[in-house]
Coordinates of C-alpha atoms in Angstrom, one line a residue:
M1 CA -25.3 -47.3 -34.3
S2 CA -22.7 -49.8 -35.0
E3 CA -20.3 -50.9 -32.3
D4 CA -17.4 -49.1 -34.1
A5 CA -19.1 -45.7 -33.7
C6 CA -19.4 -46.1 -30.1
P7 CA -16.0 -45.0 -29.1
N8 CA -16.4 -41.9 -31.2
C9 CA -19.7 -41.2 -29.6
K10 CA -18.1 -41.3 -26.0
K11 CA -15.2 -39.2 -27.3
L12 CA -17.7 -36.5 -28.5
E13 CA -19.5 -36.7 -25.1
A14 CA -16.4 -36.3 -23.2
Q15 CA -15.4 -33.2 -25.4
L16 CA -18.9 -31.8 -25.1
A17 CA -18.6 -32.1 -21.4
N18 CA -15.4 -30.3 -21.4
V19 CA -17.0 -27.4 -23.6
L20 CA -20.0 -26.9 -21.3
A21 CA -17.3 -26.8 -18.3
E22 CA -15.3 -24.1 -19.9
L23 CA -18.5 -22.3 -20.9
Q24 CA -19.7 -22.2 -17.3
D25 CA -16.2 -21.0 -16.3
I26 CA -16.3 -18.3 -18.7
K27 CA -19.7 -17.3 -17.6
A28 CA -18.9 -17.2 -14.0
R29 CA -15.6 -15.1 -14.6
L30 CA -17.7 -12.4 -16.5
G31 CA -20.0 -12.3 -13.3
L32 CA -17.1 -11.7 -11.1
N33 CA -16.6 -8.3 -9.3
S34 CA -14.8 -7.1 -6.2
T35 CA -17.3 -8.4 -3.8
T36 CA -16.9 -12.1 -5.1
S37 CA -13.3 -12.2 -6.3
H38 CA -9.9 -10.6 -5.9
Q39 CA -10.9 -8.2 -8.9
P40 CA -10.2 -4.5 -7.6
P41 CA -13.2 -2.1 -7.0
S42 CA -12.1 0.2 -9.9
Q43 CA -13.1 -2.5 -12.3
D44 CA -16.6 -2.9 -10.9
K45 CA -19.8 -1.6 -12.3
P46 CA -21.0 1.7 -10.7
W47 CA -24.1 -0.1 -9.0
T48 CA -22.0 -3.0 -7.7
P49 CA -22.1 -3.0 -3.7
K50 CA -18.6 -2.1 -2.3
S51 CA -18.5 -3.2 1.3
E52 CA -18.7 -6.2 3.3
R53 CA -19.5 -4.3 6.5
Q54 CA -22.6 -4.9 8.5
K55 CA -25.1 -2.2 8.5
T56 CA -25.2 -0.5 11.9
G57 CA -27.9 2.0 11.3
R58 CA -26.0 5.0 11.9
S59 CA -25.9 8.0 9.6
S60 CA -23.1 8.5 7.3
G61 CA -20.2 10.9 8.2
A62 CA -18.7 11.9 11.5
Q63 CA -20.1 10.2 14.6
P64 CA -20.9 11.9 18.0
G65 CA -17.6 12.4 19.9
H66 CA -15.5 12.7 16.7
K67 CA -12.9 15.4 17.1
G68 CA -13.2 17.8 14.1
K69 CA -10.6 20.1 12.5
T70 CA -11.4 23.6 12.4
L71 CA -9.1 26.3 11.0
K72 CA -7.8 28.4 13.8
M73 CA -6.1 31.9 14.3
V74 CA -2.5 31.9 14.8
E75 CA -1.3 33.5 18.1
H76 CA 1.6 35.4 16.5
P77 CA 0.7 36.5 12.9
D78 CA 3.6 37.3 10.5
E79 CA 2.1 40.6 9.4
V80 CA -0.7 42.9 11.0
V81 CA -2.7 45.4 8.7
T82 CA -4.6 48.0 10.7
L83 CA -7.9 49.1 9.2
P84 CA -8.7 52.6 10.6
V85 CA -12.1 54.3 11.0
T86 CA -12.1 57.2 8.8
G87 CA -14.7 59.9 7.8
H88 CA -17.3 61.6 10.4
C89 CA -19.9 60.4 12.6
G90 CA -23.6 61.3 11.9
C91 CA -23.3 64.1 14.4
G92 CA -20.4 65.6 12.8
Q93 CA -17.5 64.4 15.0
A94 CA -14.4 63.5 12.8
W95 CA -13.4 59.8 13.6
D96 CA -9.6 60.8 13.4
T97 CA -9.9 62.6 16.6
V98 CA -11.7 59.7 18.5
T99 CA -9.4 57.3 20.6
V100 CA -9.7 53.5 19.5
S101 CA -11.8 51.5 22.2
D102 CA -11.4 48.0 20.7
E103 CA -9.9 46.1 17.7
L104 CA -11.7 43.0 16.0
A105 CA -9.4 40.6 14.4
R106 CA -9.8 38.3 11.4
Q107 CA -6.9 36.3 9.7
V108 CA -6.0 35.1 6.1
L109 CA -3.6 32.1 6.1
D110 CA -1.8 31.8 3.0
L111 CA 1.4 30.8 1.4
P112 CA 4.3 33.4 1.0
E113 CA 5.5 34.2 -2.4
I114 CA 7.6 31.2 -3.4
R115 CA 10.8 31.7 -5.4
L116 CA 14.4 30.5 -5.4
H117 CA 16.5 31.6 -2.4
A118 CA 19.9 32.0 -3.7
V119 CA 22.7 31.6 -1.3
E120 CA 26.2 32.5 -2.5
Y121 CA 29.2 31.1 -0.7
R122 CA 32.5 33.0 -1.0
A123 CA 35.4 31.2 0.1
Q124 CA 38.3 33.5 1.0
V125 CA 41.7 33.1 -0.5
K126 CA 44.9 34.3 1.4
I127 CA 48.4 34.5 0.4
C128 CA 51.1 34.2 3.1
P129 CA 53.3 37.3 2.9
T130 CA 56.3 35.5 4.0
C131 CA 56.3 32.3 2.1
H132 CA 53.9 33.0 -0.6
R133 CA 51.8 30.2 0.2
R134 CA 48.2 30.2 -1.1
E135 CA 45.4 29.2 1.3
Q136 CA 41.7 28.7 0.5
A137 CA 38.7 28.3 2.8
A138 CA 36.7 25.1 2.3
F139 CA 33.2 24.9 0.8
P140 CA 30.7 23.2 2.7
A141 CA 30.0 19.4 1.8
H142 CA 26.7 20.1 0.2
V143 CA 28.2 22.8 -2.3
P144 CA 30.2 20.6 -4.5
G145 CA 29.8 22.5 -7.7
Q146 CA 29.8 26.1 -9.1
V147 CA 25.9 26.2 -9.1
Q148 CA 23.4 23.5 -7.7
Y149 CA 20.0 23.1 -6.1
G150 CA 19.5 22.7 -2.5
P151 CA 18.1 20.0 -0.3
Q152 CA 14.6 21.4 -0.5
I153 CA 14.2 21.7 -4.0
H154 CA 15.5 18.0 -4.4
G155 CA 13.1 16.8 -1.6
L156 CA 10.2 18.6 -3.4
A157 CA 11.0 16.7 -6.6
V158 CA 11.2 13.3 -4.7
F159 CA 8.1 14.2 -2.8
L160 CA 6.0 14.8 -5.9
N161 CA 7.4 12.1 -8.0
T162 CA 7.6 9.4 -5.2
V163 CA 5.0 10.4 -2.8
H164 CA 2.3 11.5 -5.2
F165 CA 3.2 9.7 -8.3
V166 CA 3.7 12.7 -10.5
P167 CA 5.7 11.8 -13.7
L168 CA 9.1 13.3 -14.1
K169 CA 8.0 15.8 -17.0
R170 CA 5.1 17.1 -15.0
T171 CA 7.3 17.4 -11.8
A172 CA 9.7 19.6 -13.7
H173 CA 6.6 21.7 -14.9
I174 CA 5.5 22.2 -11.4
L175 CA 8.7 23.2 -10.1
Q176 CA 9.2 25.7 -12.8
A177 CA 5.6 26.9 -12.3
I178 CA 5.7 27.4 -8.8
C179 CA 9.4 28.4 -7.8
G180 CA 11.2 29.0 -11.3
A181 CA 13.4 26.0 -10.9
S182 CA 14.2 24.5 -14.2
L183 CA 15.0 20.9 -13.4
S184 CA 15.5 18.4 -16.2
D185 CA 14.4 14.8 -16.1
G186 CA 17.8 13.7 -15.6
T187 CA 18.1 15.8 -12.7
I188 CA 15.1 14.5 -10.9
A189 CA 16.2 11.1 -11.7
L190 CA 19.4 11.8 -10.2
S191 CA 17.8 13.4 -6.9
L192 CA 15.9 10.0 -6.7
N193 CA 19.1 7.9 -7.1
V194 CA 20.9 10.1 -4.4
A195 CA 18.0 9.8 -2.1
A196 CA 17.9 5.6 -2.5
E197 CA 21.6 5.6 -1.9
R198 CA 21.6 7.8 1.3
L199 CA 18.6 5.4 2.5
A200 CA 20.6 2.1 2.5
A201 CA 21.3 2.1 6.2
F202 CA 17.5 3.0 6.7
E203 CA 16.7 -0.1 4.8
T204 CA 19.0 -2.3 6.8
E205 CA 17.6 -1.2 10.0
L206 CA 14.0 -1.6 8.6
K207 CA 14.6 -5.4 7.7
T208 CA 16.2 -5.9 11.0
A209 CA 13.0 -4.5 12.8
L210 CA 10.5 -6.6 10.7
L211 CA 12.4 -9.8 11.6
K212 CA 11.4 -9.0 15.3
E213 CA 7.7 -8.5 14.7
P214 CA 5.3 -11.3 15.7
V215 CA 3.0 -10.9 12.7
L216 CA 4.0 -9.4 9.2
H217 CA 1.7 -9.0 6.3
A218 CA 2.9 -9.8 2.6
D219 CA 1.3 -9.0 -0.9
E220 CA 2.4 -8.4 -4.5
T221 CA 1.2 -6.7 -7.7
G222 CA 2.4 -6.1 -11.2
S223 CA 4.7 -3.4 -12.2
K224 CA 5.9 -2.5 -15.6
V225 CA 9.6 -1.8 -16.6
N226 CA 9.9 -0.7 -19.9
G227 CA 6.7 -2.3 -21.0
T228 CA 7.7 -5.8 -19.4
L229 CA 6.0 -7.3 -16.7
A230 CA 7.8 -7.3 -13.0
W231 CA 6.6 -7.3 -9.6
M232 CA 6.4 -4.9 -6.6
H233 CA 6.1 -6.9 -3.4
V234 CA 5.5 -5.5 0.2
V235 CA 6.4 -6.6 3.6
S236 CA 4.5 -4.7 6.4
C237 CA 3.1 -4.4 9.9
R238 CA 1.3 -1.5 11.5
Q239 CA 4.6 0.7 11.9
L240 CA 6.8 -0.4 9.3
T241 CA 6.7 -0.9 5.5
L242 CA 9.2 -2.5 3.2
Y243 CA 8.7 -2.5 -0.6
G244 CA 10.7 -4.5 -3.1
H245 CA 10.9 -4.6 -6.7
H246 CA 11.8 -8.0 -8.8
E247 CA 11.4 -9.4 -12.2
Q248 CA 9.5 -12.5 -10.7
R249 CA 6.6 -12.8 -8.5
G250 CA 7.7 -15.9 -6.6
Y251 CA 10.2 -17.1 -4.2
A252 CA 13.2 -15.3 -6.0
A253 CA 11.8 -12.0 -5.0
L254 CA 11.2 -13.1 -1.4
K255 CA 14.7 -14.0 -1.1
D256 CA 16.1 -10.9 -2.8
M257 CA 14.2 -8.9 -0.1
D258 CA 15.9 -11.0 2.5
V259 CA 13.3 -10.7 5.2
L260 CA 10.6 -13.6 4.9
P261 CA 13.0 -16.2 4.4
R262 CA 14.4 -15.5 7.9
F263 CA 11.3 -14.7 9.6
Q264 CA 9.9 -16.9 12.2
G265 CA 6.7 -15.1 13.3
T266 CA 3.3 -15.5 11.7
L267 CA 2.9 -14.4 8.1
M268 CA -0.5 -13.2 6.9
H269 CA -1.0 -13.7 3.1
D270 CA -3.6 -14.4 0.4
A271 CA -2.5 -18.1 -0.1
W272 CA 0.0 -17.4 -2.9
N273 CA 1.8 -20.7 -3.1
S274 CA 5.5 -19.1 -3.0
Y275 CA 4.7 -18.0 0.8
F276 CA 4.2 -21.6 1.7
Q277 CA 7.9 -22.4 0.9
L278 CA 8.7 -20.2 3.9
S279 CA 9.5 -21.4 7.3
A280 CA 7.3 -18.9 9.2
Q281 CA 3.9 -19.9 10.6
H282 CA 1.0 -19.0 8.2
A283 CA -2.3 -17.2 8.5
L284 CA -4.5 -16.7 5.6
C285 CA -6.6 -13.7 4.5
N286 CA -10.2 -14.3 5.2
A287 CA -11.6 -11.3 3.4
H288 CA -10.5 -13.2 0.0
L289 CA -12.5 -16.4 1.4
L290 CA -15.7 -14.3 2.1
R291 CA -15.4 -12.9 -1.4
E292 CA -15.0 -16.4 -3.0
W293 CA -17.8 -17.9 -0.8
R294 CA -20.2 -15.2 -2.0
N295 CA -19.5 -16.0 -5.6
L296 CA -20.1 -19.6 -5.1
D297 CA -23.3 -18.9 -3.2
E298 CA -24.5 -16.2 -5.5
V299 CA -23.4 -17.1 -8.8
H300 CA -23.1 -20.8 -8.6
G301 CA -26.1 -21.6 -6.1
Q302 CA -23.7 -23.4 -3.6
T303 CA -25.7 -22.7 -0.4
W304 CA -22.9 -24.4 1.8
A305 CA -20.6 -21.5 0.7
G306 CA -23.2 -18.9 1.9
E307 CA -23.8 -20.6 5.0
L308 CA -20.1 -20.7 5.9
R309 CA -19.5 -17.0 5.0
S310 CA -22.3 -15.9 7.2
A311 CA -21.0 -18.3 10.1
M312 CA -17.5 -16.7 9.7
Q313 CA -18.9 -13.3 9.7
L314 CA -20.8 -13.9 12.9
V315 CA -17.6 -15.5 14.7
Y316 CA -15.3 -12.8 13.5
H317 CA -17.6 -10.0 14.9
E318 CA -18.1 -11.9 18.2
N319 CA -14.5 -12.5 18.5
K320 CA -13.7 -8.8 17.8
A321 CA -16.2 -7.7 20.4
G322 CA -14.8 -10.3 23.0
T323 CA -18.0 -12.0 23.2
L324 CA -17.2 -15.3 21.9
T325 CA -17.3 -18.0 24.4
A326 CA -15.5 -21.3 24.3
E327 CA -18.6 -23.1 23.6
G328 CA -19.4 -20.7 20.6
R329 CA -15.8 -21.3 19.3
A330 CA -16.4 -25.0 19.6
A331 CA -19.6 -24.8 17.9
F332 CA -18.3 -22.7 14.9
L333 CA -15.3 -25.4 14.4
G334 CA -17.8 -28.0 14.0
T335 CA -19.9 -26.0 11.6
F336 CA -16.8 -25.1 9.7
D337 CA -15.8 -28.6 9.4
A338 CA -19.4 -29.9 8.3
L339 CA -20.0 -27.2 5.7
V340 CA -16.5 -27.6 4.2
Q341 CA -17.3 -31.3 3.9
A342 CA -20.8 -30.3 2.3
G343 CA -18.7 -28.4 -0.2
L344 CA -16.4 -31.5 -1.1
D345 CA -19.7 -33.5 -1.5
A346 CA -21.4 -30.9 -3.6
N347 CA -18.1 -30.6 -5.9
P348 CA -17.1 -34.1 -6.6
A349 CA -13.4 -34.9 -7.9
A350 CA -13.3 -34.5 -11.7
E351 CA -12.1 -37.7 -13.4
P352 CA -8.9 -37.8 -15.5
I353 CA -9.6 -37.3 -19.2
A354 CA -8.3 -40.1 -21.4
G355 CA -5.4 -39.1 -23.4
Q356 CA -4.8 -35.8 -21.2
R357 CA -1.6 -35.4 -19.3
G358 CA -1.5 -34.1 -15.9
R359 CA -4.1 -33.9 -13.2
A360 CA -7.8 -33.2 -14.1
K361 CA -9.0 -29.8 -13.7
Q362 CA -11.3 -29.4 -10.5
T363 CA -14.2 -27.1 -10.1
R364 CA -13.8 -23.7 -8.4
G365 CA -16.0 -24.8 -5.6
R366 CA -13.9 -28.0 -4.8
N367 CA -10.7 -26.1 -5.1
L368 CA -12.1 -23.6 -2.5
A369 CA -13.3 -26.4 -0.3
L370 CA -10.0 -28.3 -0.4
R371 CA -8.1 -25.2 0.4
C372 CA -10.4 -24.5 3.5
Q373 CA -9.8 -28.2 4.5
R374 CA -6.1 -28.4 4.0
H375 CA -5.2 -24.9 5.5
R376 CA -7.9 -25.0 8.3
D377 CA -5.4 -23.9 11.0
K378 CA -4.1 -21.0 8.9
V379 CA -7.6 -20.2 8.0
L380 CA -8.9 -20.0 11.8
R381 CA -5.6 -18.9 13.2
F382 CA -7.2 -15.5 14.2
L383 CA -9.4 -17.4 16.5
H384 CA -6.6 -18.8 18.7
D385 CA -4.0 -16.0 18.6
K386 CA -4.9 -12.5 19.5
Q387 CA -2.2 -11.0 17.6
V388 CA -3.2 -12.4 14.2
P389 CA -5.6 -10.3 12.4
F390 CA -8.7 -11.6 10.5
D391 CA -7.6 -10.4 7.0
N392 CA -4.6 -8.9 4.9
N393 CA -5.9 -5.4 4.7
Q394 CA -2.6 -4.1 6.2
A395 CA -0.6 -5.3 3.1
E396 CA -3.4 -4.5 0.7
R397 CA -3.5 -1.2 1.9
D398 CA 0.3 -0.5 1.4
I399 CA 0.3 -2.2 -2.0
R400 CA -2.5 -0.3 -3.0
M401 CA -0.5 3.0 -3.7
A402 CA 1.6 0.8 -6.1
C403 CA -1.5 0.4 -8.3
V404 CA -2.2 4.0 -8.2
K405 CA 1.4 4.6 -9.3
R406 CA 1.1 2.3 -12.2
K407 CA -2.4 3.9 -13.3
V408 CA -1.0 7.7 -12.8
S409 CA 2.5 7.6 -14.2
G410 CA 3.0 4.0 -15.9
G411 CA 5.9 1.9 -15.1
F412 CA 9.6 2.4 -14.7
R413 CA 12.4 3.0 -17.2
S414 CA 14.7 0.7 -15.6
A415 CA 14.7 -2.0 -12.8
E416 CA 17.2 0.3 -10.9
G417 CA 14.6 3.0 -11.1
G418 CA 11.9 0.4 -9.6
M419 CA 14.2 -0.4 -6.8
S420 CA 15.1 3.3 -6.1
F421 CA 11.3 4.0 -5.8
C422 CA 10.7 1.1 -3.6
R423 CA 13.5 2.0 -1.0
I424 CA 12.2 5.7 -1.1
R425 CA 8.4 4.5 -0.6
S426 CA 9.5 2.3 2.2
Y427 CA 10.9 5.2 3.9
T428 CA 8.1 7.7 3.4
S429 CA 5.3 5.0 4.1
T430 CA 7.1 4.2 7.5
L431 CA 7.4 7.9 8.4
H432 CA 3.7 8.3 7.7
K433 CA 2.5 5.5 9.9
Q434 CA 4.4 6.7 12.6
G435 CA 3.2 10.3 12.4
M436 CA 6.3 11.9 11.2
N437 CA 6.7 14.5 8.7
I438 CA 7.5 13.0 5.4
W439 CA 8.5 16.5 3.9
Q440 CA 11.1 17.1 6.5
G441 CA 12.1 13.4 6.2
L442 CA 13.0 13.9 2.6
V443 CA 14.6 17.3 3.0
S444 CA 16.8 15.6 5.8
I445 CA 18.0 13.0 3.1
F446 CA 19.6 15.8 0.9
R447 CA 21.2 17.4 4.0
N448 CA 22.8 14.3 4.6
D449 CA 21.5 13.9 7.9
V450 CA 18.4 11.3 7.4
L451 CA 15.6 11.6 9.9
M452 CA 15.2 8.0 11.1
P453 CA 11.9 6.6 12.2
N454 CA 11.4 4.6 15.4
F455 CA 12.5 0.9 15.0
S456 CA 11.9 -0.1 18.4
H457 CA 8.3 0.5 19.2

């Protein structure tokens, strides 16, 4: 082959190598599932294992000592139906003439008839006989119009739509079928707006309380507004939840929520780059790392990832059980560093491609090893700070309901609707975490006497 053809051969070889790398990446992506990536379990094949938990040997279901829930009889029933003994005994004695010696009771617990309860307010009008001045009694503040629905109907509409993600039309159908209330989509939307407005003070106190927490969790997921991609964000802890809705996924959304830019504690997240712009201390979710290490080990055959995954699982369980010694911790840290270096050696840096601008694309294995090396202190923070958890499951549990909302009733008709939903959902989630009654809380909003959760736990 002529010398002039050699540059073309090298160019073809480089192109072929690039195509083969892309093909390998595509194959790897096709093999991903929830155990080896961030893919949600709903997209897994039915036979894919679902859990990272270690087998305990115990049978499934409730364990010995578990406090069960049994339907019990009420002490004071609302209605008593006496069932008399009638007829005659075999000897001919009429049962009507025999004194009752005992009664056996059984109860049926059911809902009463559900219908609208109409209360009519009649404001008296009087005319002074001396000066003929006309005076009228004032109507209550919650009765501004000629006819309106009460706080329980509005609370139920919000409960169905925001807590259980029932779409507006189906919410209207349910209310019509159950209690004969003919609410329009607009009336339900108005209820949501009123609830959001009256929860403004709650949200202000919630943000103040979150800033006092030592550890917060953060996550985000896609959310449509009129078919356009937007983002729902969550900042939470064990007792408090704040949701936010924004057209962007990055720092602008965090700034708009006005919590994390001011937070000085430890923030647990999944290594999304926008979080690293914050001044808080950082801790990374190790559940994400376990899945990525598993993928490298099982799909790409990189044993260093499998060994590191096993070592991390072992030290996590020992640390959780309180059996991890100082020597064991030091040994694990040495193992961690050695295996991460092995990952870098197994995935050498890709050379820049001639004529291609920007940095050369690195392999999945190298990027993961680099992340573990660069953010070593954040990955292992749970070993040195007892307040920091191992994973970001708190935020993922809180954001999961937004995914259910997206699947069940789609997106929002407006950005304002998304923000109203998030504020109401922040309220109901916080009530639920603190064991308070969500229904009573929603009704209290429309009585203009909002039931507040505990912000000083």
